[in-house]
Short mmCIF file of C-alpha atoms in Angstrom, two decimals:
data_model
loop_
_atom_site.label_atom_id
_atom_site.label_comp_id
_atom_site.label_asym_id
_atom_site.label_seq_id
_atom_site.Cartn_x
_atom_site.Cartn_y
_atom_site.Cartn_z
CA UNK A 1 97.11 85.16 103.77
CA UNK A 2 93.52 84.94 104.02
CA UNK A 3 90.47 84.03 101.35
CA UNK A 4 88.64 87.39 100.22
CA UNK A 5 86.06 85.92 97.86
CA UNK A 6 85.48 82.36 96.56
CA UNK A 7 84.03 82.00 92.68
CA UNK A 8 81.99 78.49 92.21
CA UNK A 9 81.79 75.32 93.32
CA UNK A 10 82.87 75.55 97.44
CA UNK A 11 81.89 72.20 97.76
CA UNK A 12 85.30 71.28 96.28
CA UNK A 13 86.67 72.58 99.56
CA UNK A 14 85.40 69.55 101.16
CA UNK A 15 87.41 67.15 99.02
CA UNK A 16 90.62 65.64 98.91
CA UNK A 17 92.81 67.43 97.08
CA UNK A 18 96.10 67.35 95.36
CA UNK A 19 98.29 70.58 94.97
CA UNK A 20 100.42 70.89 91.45
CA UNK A 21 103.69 72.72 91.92
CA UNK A 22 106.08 73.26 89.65
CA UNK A 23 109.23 75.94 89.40
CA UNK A 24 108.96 78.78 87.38
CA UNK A 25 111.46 78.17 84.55
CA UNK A 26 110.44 74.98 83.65
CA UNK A 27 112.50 73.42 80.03
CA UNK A 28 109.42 73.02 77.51
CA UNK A 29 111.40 69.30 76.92
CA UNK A 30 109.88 68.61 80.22
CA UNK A 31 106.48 69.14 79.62
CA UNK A 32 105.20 65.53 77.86
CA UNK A 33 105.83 63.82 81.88
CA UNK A 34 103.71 66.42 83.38
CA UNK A 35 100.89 66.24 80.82
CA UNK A 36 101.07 62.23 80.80
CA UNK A 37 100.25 62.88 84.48
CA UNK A 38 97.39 65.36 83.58
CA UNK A 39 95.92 62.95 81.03
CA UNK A 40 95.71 60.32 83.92
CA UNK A 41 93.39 62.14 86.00
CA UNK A 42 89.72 62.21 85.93
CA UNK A 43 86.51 63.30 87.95
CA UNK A 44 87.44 61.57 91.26
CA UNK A 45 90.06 64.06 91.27
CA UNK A 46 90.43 67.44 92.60
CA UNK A 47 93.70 69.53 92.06
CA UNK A 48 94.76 72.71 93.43
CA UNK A 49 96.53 74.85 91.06
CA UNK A 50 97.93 78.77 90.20
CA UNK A 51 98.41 79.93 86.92
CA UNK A 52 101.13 82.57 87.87
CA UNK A 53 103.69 80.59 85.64
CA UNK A 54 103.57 79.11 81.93
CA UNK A 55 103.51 75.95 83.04
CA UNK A 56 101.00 76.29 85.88
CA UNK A 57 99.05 78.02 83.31
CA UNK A 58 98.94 75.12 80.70
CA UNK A 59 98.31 72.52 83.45
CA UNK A 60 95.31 74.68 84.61
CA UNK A 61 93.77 75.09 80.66
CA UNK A 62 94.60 71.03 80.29
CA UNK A 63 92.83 69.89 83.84
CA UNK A 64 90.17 72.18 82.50
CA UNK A 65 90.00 70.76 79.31
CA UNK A 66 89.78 67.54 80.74
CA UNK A 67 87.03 68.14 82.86
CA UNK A 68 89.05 67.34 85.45
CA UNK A 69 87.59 69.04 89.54
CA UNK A 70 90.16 71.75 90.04
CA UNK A 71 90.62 74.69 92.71
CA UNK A 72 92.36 77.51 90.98
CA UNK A 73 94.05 80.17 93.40
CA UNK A 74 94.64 83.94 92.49
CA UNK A 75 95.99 86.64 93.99
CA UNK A 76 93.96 89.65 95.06
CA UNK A 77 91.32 89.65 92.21
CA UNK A 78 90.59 87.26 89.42
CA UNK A 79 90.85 88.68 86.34
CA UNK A 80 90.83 85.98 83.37
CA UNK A 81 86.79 86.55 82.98
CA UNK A 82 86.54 85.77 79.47
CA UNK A 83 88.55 82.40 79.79
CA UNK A 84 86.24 80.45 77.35
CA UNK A 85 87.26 77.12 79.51
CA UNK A 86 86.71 79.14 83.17
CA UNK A 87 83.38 80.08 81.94
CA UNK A 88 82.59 76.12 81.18
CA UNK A 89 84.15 74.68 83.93
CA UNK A 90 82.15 77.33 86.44
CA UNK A 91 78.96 76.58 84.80
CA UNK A 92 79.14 72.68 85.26
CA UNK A 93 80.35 73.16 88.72
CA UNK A 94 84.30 71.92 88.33
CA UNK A 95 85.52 74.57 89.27
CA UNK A 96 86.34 76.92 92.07
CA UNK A 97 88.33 79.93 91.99
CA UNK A 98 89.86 81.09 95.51
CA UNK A 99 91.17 84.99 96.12
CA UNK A 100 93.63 85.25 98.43
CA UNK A 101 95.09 88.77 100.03
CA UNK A 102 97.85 89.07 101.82
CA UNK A 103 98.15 90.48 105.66
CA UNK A 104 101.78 90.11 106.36
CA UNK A 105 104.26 92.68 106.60
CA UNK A 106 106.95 92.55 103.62
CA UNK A 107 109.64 91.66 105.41
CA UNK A 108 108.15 88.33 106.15
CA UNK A 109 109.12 86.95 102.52
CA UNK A 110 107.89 87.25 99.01
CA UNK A 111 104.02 87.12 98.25
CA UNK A 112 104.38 83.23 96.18
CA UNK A 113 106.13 81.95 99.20
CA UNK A 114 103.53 83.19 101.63
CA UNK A 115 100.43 81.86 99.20
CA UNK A 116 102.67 78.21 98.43
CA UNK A 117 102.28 78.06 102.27
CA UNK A 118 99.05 78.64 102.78
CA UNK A 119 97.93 76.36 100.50
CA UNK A 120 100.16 73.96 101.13
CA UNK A 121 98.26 73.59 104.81
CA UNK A 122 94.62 73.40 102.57
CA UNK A 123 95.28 69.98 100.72
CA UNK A 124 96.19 66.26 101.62
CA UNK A 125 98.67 65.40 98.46
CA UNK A 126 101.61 67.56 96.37
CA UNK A 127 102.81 66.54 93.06
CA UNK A 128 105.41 68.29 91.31
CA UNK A 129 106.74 68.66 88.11
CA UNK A 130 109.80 70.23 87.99
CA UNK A 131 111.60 71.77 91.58
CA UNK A 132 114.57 74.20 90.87
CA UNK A 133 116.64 72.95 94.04
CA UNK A 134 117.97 76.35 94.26
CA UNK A 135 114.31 77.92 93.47
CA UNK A 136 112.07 78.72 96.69
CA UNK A 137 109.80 75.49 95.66
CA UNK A 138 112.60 72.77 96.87
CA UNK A 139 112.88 74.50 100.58
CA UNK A 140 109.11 74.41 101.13
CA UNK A 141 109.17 70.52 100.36
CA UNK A 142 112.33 69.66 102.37
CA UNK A 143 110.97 66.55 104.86
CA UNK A 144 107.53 66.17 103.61
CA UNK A 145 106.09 62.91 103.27
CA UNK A 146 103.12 63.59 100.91
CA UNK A 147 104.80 64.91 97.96
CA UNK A 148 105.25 62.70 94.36
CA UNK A 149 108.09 64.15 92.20
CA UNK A 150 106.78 63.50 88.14
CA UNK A 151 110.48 63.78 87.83
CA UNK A 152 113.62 62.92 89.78
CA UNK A 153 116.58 63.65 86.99
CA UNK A 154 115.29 65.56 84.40
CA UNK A 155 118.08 65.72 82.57
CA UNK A 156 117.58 62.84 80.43
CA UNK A 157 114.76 63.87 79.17
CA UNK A 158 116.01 67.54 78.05
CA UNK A 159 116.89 66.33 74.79
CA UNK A 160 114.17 63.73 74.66
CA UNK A 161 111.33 65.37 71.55
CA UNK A 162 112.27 66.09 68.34
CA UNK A 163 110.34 67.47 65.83
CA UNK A 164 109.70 64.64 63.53
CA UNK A 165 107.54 66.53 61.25
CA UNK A 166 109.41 68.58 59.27
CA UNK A 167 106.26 69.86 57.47
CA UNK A 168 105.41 73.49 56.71
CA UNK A 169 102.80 74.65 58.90
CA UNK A 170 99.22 74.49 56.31
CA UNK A 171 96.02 77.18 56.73
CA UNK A 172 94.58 74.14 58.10
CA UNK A 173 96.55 73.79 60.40
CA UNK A 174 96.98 77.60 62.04
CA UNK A 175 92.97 77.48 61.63
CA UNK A 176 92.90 74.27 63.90
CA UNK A 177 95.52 76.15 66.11
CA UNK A 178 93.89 79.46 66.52
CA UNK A 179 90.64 77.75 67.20
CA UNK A 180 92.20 76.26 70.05
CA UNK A 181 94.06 78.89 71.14
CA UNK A 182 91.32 81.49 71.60
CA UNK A 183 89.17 79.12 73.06
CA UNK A 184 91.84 78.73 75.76
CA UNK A 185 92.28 74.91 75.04
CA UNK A 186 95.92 75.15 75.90
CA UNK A 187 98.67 73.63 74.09
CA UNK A 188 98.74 69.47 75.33
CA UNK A 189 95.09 70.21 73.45
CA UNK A 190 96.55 71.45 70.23
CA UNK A 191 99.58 68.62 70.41
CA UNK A 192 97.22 65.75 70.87
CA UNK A 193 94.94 67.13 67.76
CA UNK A 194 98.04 68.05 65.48
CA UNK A 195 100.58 65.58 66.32
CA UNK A 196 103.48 68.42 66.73
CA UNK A 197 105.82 69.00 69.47
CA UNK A 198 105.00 71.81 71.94
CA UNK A 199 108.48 73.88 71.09
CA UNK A 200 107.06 73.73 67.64
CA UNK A 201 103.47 74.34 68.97
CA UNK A 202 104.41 76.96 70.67
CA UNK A 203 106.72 79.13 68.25
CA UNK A 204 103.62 78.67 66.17
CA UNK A 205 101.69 80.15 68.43
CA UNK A 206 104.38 82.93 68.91
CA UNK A 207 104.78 83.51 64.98
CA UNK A 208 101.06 84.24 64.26
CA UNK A 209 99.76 85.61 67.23
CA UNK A 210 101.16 88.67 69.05
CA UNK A 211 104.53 88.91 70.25
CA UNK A 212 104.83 88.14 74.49
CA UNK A 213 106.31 90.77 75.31
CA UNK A 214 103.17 93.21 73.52
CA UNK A 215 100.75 91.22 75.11
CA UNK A 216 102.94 91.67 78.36
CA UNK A 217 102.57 95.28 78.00
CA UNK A 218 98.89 95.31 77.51
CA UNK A 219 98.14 93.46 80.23
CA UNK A 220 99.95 95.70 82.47
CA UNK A 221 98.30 98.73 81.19
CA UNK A 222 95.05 96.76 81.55
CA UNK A 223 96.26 96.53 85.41
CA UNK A 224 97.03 100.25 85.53
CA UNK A 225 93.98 101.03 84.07
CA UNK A 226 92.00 99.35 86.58
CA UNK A 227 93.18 101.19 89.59
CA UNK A 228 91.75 104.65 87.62
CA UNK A 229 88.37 105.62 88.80
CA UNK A 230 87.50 106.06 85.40
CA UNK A 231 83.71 106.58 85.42
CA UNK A 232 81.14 107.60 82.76
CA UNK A 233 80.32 111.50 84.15
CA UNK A 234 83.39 111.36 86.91
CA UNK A 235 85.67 113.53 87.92
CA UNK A 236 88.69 111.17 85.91
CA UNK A 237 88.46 111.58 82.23
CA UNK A 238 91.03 108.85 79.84
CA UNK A 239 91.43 111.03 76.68
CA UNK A 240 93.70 108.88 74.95
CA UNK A 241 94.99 105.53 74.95
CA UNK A 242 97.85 104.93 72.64
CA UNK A 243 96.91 101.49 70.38
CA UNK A 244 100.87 100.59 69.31
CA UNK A 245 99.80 99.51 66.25
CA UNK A 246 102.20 98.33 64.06
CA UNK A 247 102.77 96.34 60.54
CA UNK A 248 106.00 94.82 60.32
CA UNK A 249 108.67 97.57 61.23
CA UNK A 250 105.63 100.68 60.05
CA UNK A 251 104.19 101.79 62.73
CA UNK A 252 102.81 105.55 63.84
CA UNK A 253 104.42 108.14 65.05
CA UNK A 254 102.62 108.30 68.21
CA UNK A 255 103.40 105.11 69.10
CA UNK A 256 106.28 106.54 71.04
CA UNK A 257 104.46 108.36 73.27
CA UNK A 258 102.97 108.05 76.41
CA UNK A 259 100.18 105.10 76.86
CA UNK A 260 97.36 107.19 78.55
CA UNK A 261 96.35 110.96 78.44
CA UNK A 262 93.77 111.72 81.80
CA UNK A 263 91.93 114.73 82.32
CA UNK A 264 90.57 115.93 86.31
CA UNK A 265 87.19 117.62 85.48
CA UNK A 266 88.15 118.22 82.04
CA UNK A 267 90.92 120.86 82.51
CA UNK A 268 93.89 119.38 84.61
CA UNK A 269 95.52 116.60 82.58
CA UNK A 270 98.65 114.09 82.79
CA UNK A 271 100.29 111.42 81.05
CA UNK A 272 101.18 107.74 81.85
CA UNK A 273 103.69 105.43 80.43
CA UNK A 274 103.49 101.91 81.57
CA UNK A 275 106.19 99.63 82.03
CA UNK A 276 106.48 96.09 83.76
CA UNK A 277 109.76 94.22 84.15
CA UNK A 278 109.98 91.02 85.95
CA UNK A 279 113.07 92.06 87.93
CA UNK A 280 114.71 95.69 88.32
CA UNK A 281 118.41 95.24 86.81
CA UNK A 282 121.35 97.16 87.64
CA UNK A 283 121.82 99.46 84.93
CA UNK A 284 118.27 100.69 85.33
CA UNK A 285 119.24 104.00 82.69
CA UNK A 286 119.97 101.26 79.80
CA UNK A 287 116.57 98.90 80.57
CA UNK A 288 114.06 101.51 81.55
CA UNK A 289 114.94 105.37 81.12
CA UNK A 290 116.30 105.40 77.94
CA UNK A 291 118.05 108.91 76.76
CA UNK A 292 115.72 108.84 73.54
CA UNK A 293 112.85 107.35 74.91
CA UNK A 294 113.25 110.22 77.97
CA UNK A 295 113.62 113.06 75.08
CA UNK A 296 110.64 112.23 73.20
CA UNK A 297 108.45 111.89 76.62
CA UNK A 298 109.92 115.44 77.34
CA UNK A 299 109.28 116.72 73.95
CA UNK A 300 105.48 115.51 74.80
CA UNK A 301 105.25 117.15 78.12
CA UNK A 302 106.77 120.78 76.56
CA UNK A 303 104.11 120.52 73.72
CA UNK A 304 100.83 119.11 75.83
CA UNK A 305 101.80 121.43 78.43
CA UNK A 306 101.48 118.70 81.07
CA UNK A 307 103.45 116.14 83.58
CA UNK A 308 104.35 113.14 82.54
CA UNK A 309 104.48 109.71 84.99
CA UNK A 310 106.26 106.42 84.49
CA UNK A 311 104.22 103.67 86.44
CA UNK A 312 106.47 100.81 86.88
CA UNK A 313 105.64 97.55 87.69
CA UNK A 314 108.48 94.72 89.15
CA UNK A 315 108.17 91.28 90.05
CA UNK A 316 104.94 88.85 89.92
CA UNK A 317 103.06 89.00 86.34
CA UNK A 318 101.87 92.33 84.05
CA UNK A 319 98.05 91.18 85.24
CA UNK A 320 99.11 90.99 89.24
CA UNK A 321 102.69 92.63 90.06
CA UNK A 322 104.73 92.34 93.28
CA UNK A 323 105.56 96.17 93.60
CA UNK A 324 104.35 99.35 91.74
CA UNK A 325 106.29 102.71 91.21
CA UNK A 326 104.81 106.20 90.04
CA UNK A 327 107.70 107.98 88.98
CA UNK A 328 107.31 111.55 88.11
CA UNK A 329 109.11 112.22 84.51
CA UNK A 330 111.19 114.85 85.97
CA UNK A 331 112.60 112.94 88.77
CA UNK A 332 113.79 110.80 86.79
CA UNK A 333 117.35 112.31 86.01
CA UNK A 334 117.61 112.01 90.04
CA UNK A 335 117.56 108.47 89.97
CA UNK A 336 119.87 107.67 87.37
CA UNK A 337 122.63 110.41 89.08
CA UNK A 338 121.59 108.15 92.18
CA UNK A 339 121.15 111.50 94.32
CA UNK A 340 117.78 109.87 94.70
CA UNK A 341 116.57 105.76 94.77
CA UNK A 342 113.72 104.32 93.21
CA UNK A 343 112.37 103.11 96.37
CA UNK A 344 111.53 106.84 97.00
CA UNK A 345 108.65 106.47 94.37
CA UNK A 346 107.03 102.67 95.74
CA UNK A 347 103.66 102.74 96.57
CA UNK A 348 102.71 101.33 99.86
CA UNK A 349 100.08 98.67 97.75
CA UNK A 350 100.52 97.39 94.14
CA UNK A 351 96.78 96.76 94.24
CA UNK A 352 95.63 99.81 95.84
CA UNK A 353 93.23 102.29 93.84
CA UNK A 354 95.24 105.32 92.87
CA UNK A 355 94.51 109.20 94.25
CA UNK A 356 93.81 112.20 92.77
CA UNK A 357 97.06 113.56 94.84
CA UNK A 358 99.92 110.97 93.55
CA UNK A 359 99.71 112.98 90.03
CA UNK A 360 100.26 116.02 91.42
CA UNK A 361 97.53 118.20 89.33
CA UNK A 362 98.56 120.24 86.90
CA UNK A 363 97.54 123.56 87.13
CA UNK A 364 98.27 124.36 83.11
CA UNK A 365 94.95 123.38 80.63
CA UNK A 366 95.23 120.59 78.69
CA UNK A 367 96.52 121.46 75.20
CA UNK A 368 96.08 119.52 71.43
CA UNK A 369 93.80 116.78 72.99
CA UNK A 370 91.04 115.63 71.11
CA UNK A 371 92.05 117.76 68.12
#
């Protein structure tokens, strides 16, 4: 690992610093002892942080919140540029963001193992919230001495908040919520101003915003997009972006289709689905190639007169994945007879621009775009 760029305040370098780590699946019952923690802190502080996680996430928006110094690390590129709190925090010089890139050859471990140790040799104190012992946080802290666990037997406290209020949910109170929500004030914010628990906070937030696994999806294709050279008067042309609109169960025909049409120089066109999962199961037909889903990307291909990709994302989040496949549509029958594996179709980088030669150009026209 090594730092590529560094956004704000590098003076915070020169600080002592505390590192927040906490395992990925963390019980939302567990959140009030890391946020009491949180609330404790103050200017004379300086915490290192991700926000690869849920939790690490929230902790970041609340240490922002706070005002409290903080050293956020990403991966590769940062991309949350219109955090409304990021924006704040970088303009009163709280806040530095550090862009790490990674060197090592795979087989030397997983990319959050490599960054948790690499940071780990940048700061003076760890505290963490909640270690899986069988996650790959607990090995990484065996026989350190500067490490404060918020909490030793969490068990007890797994049952510990209860929705007292068992109040509808008033416009007042989704307007408070929203507020706060799109201004990225996290949700130990919106407790502390509506008195609710955070399971109740945030199925709230779940019922009235858009569902994850949507905004999953976008985000990925917001990642895919990116690594397009899609330029005003280029070459690369996106003619269509599907929008998945939906009201209730209505939604459009075409939301079944591909996610993006692209046209080479205005003739030579192909089509992209996106998909990100966090882990590749074993009955990878059922999860992501679909007999009807396949059909209806065929049908597309027959009538468009062009080939159809399937860029798959595993591992990591939809913004920043661990591994990225391009998967032709018509190889796809290979893989599920097994005469072929998926690791056939991995590209050497997940972050890596794409080329003109990975889609194969079509030599047909384009057909029924833009009509």
């Amino acid at each position: 690992m090594r730092i590529i760029e560094t956004i704000g305040n590098q003076k915070l370098l020169e600080r002592e610093k505390t590192l927040f780590l906490c395992s990925k699946r963390t019980p939302i019952e567990l959140y009030g002892p890391v946020f009491q923690w949180v609330d404790g802190l103050s200017e004379r502080d300086c915490i290192t942080c991700f926000s690869s996680t849920e939790m690490e996430e929230e902790v970041m928006k609340t240490l922002l919140a706070n005002e409290v110094p903080t050293i956020l690390v990403v991966i590769n590129r940062f991309r949350d540029k219109h955090n409304i709190q990021i924006e704040r925090a970088l303009k009163d010089n709280r806040l530095l963001i550090l862009v790490l890139k990674r060197d090592e050859p795979k087989e030397l471990g997983q990319t959050p193992r490599l960054r948790n140790e690499f940071v780990l040799g940048m700061v003076q104190h760890i505290v963490c919230g909640y270690v899986n012992k069988n996650g790959s946080v607990f090995p990484l802290l065996a026989g350190r001495k500067d490490v404060e666990y918020l909490m030793d037997d969490p068990l007890p406290l797994m049952a510990a908040e209860k929705d007292k209020r068992w109040l509808r949910w008033t416009v007042g109170d989704d307007k408070v919520l929203l507020r706060m929500f799109y201004e990225d004030m996290g949700i130990h914010a919106i407790k502390k101003q509506l008195q609710r628990t955070y399971r109740s906070i945030r199925q709230r937030i779940r019922s009235i915003t858009l569902p994850e696994d949507i905004l999953k999806g976008r985000e990925f294709e917001d990642y895919v997009l990116e690594l397009f050279d899609v330029q005003e008067n280029g070459d690369l042309t996106l003619k269509e972006w599907q929008g998945d609109k939906s009201l209730g169960d209505i939604c459009p025909e075409n939301n079944r289709y591909p996610d993006f049409v692209f046209s080479y120089e205005q003739s030579h066109c192909f089509a992209v689905e996106c998909k990100w999962r966090e882990r590749l199961t074993m009955n990878i037909e059922k999860d992501l190639f679909a007999a009807d889903k396949l059909a209806i990307y065929q049908q597309f291909a027959n009538e468009r007169r062009i080939p159809v990709f399937v860029v798959l994302g595993v591992g990591g989040e939809p913004c920043q994945p661990e591994l990225l496949y391009v998967i032709p549509l018509n190889e796809i029958p290979a893989i599920i007879n097994r005469s072929k594996s998926i690791i056939d179709f991995l590209r050497p980088s997940a972050e890596s621009p794409f080329k003109a030669d990975e889609w194969n150009r079509p030599v047909l026209p384009c057909r029924g775009i833009g009509r």
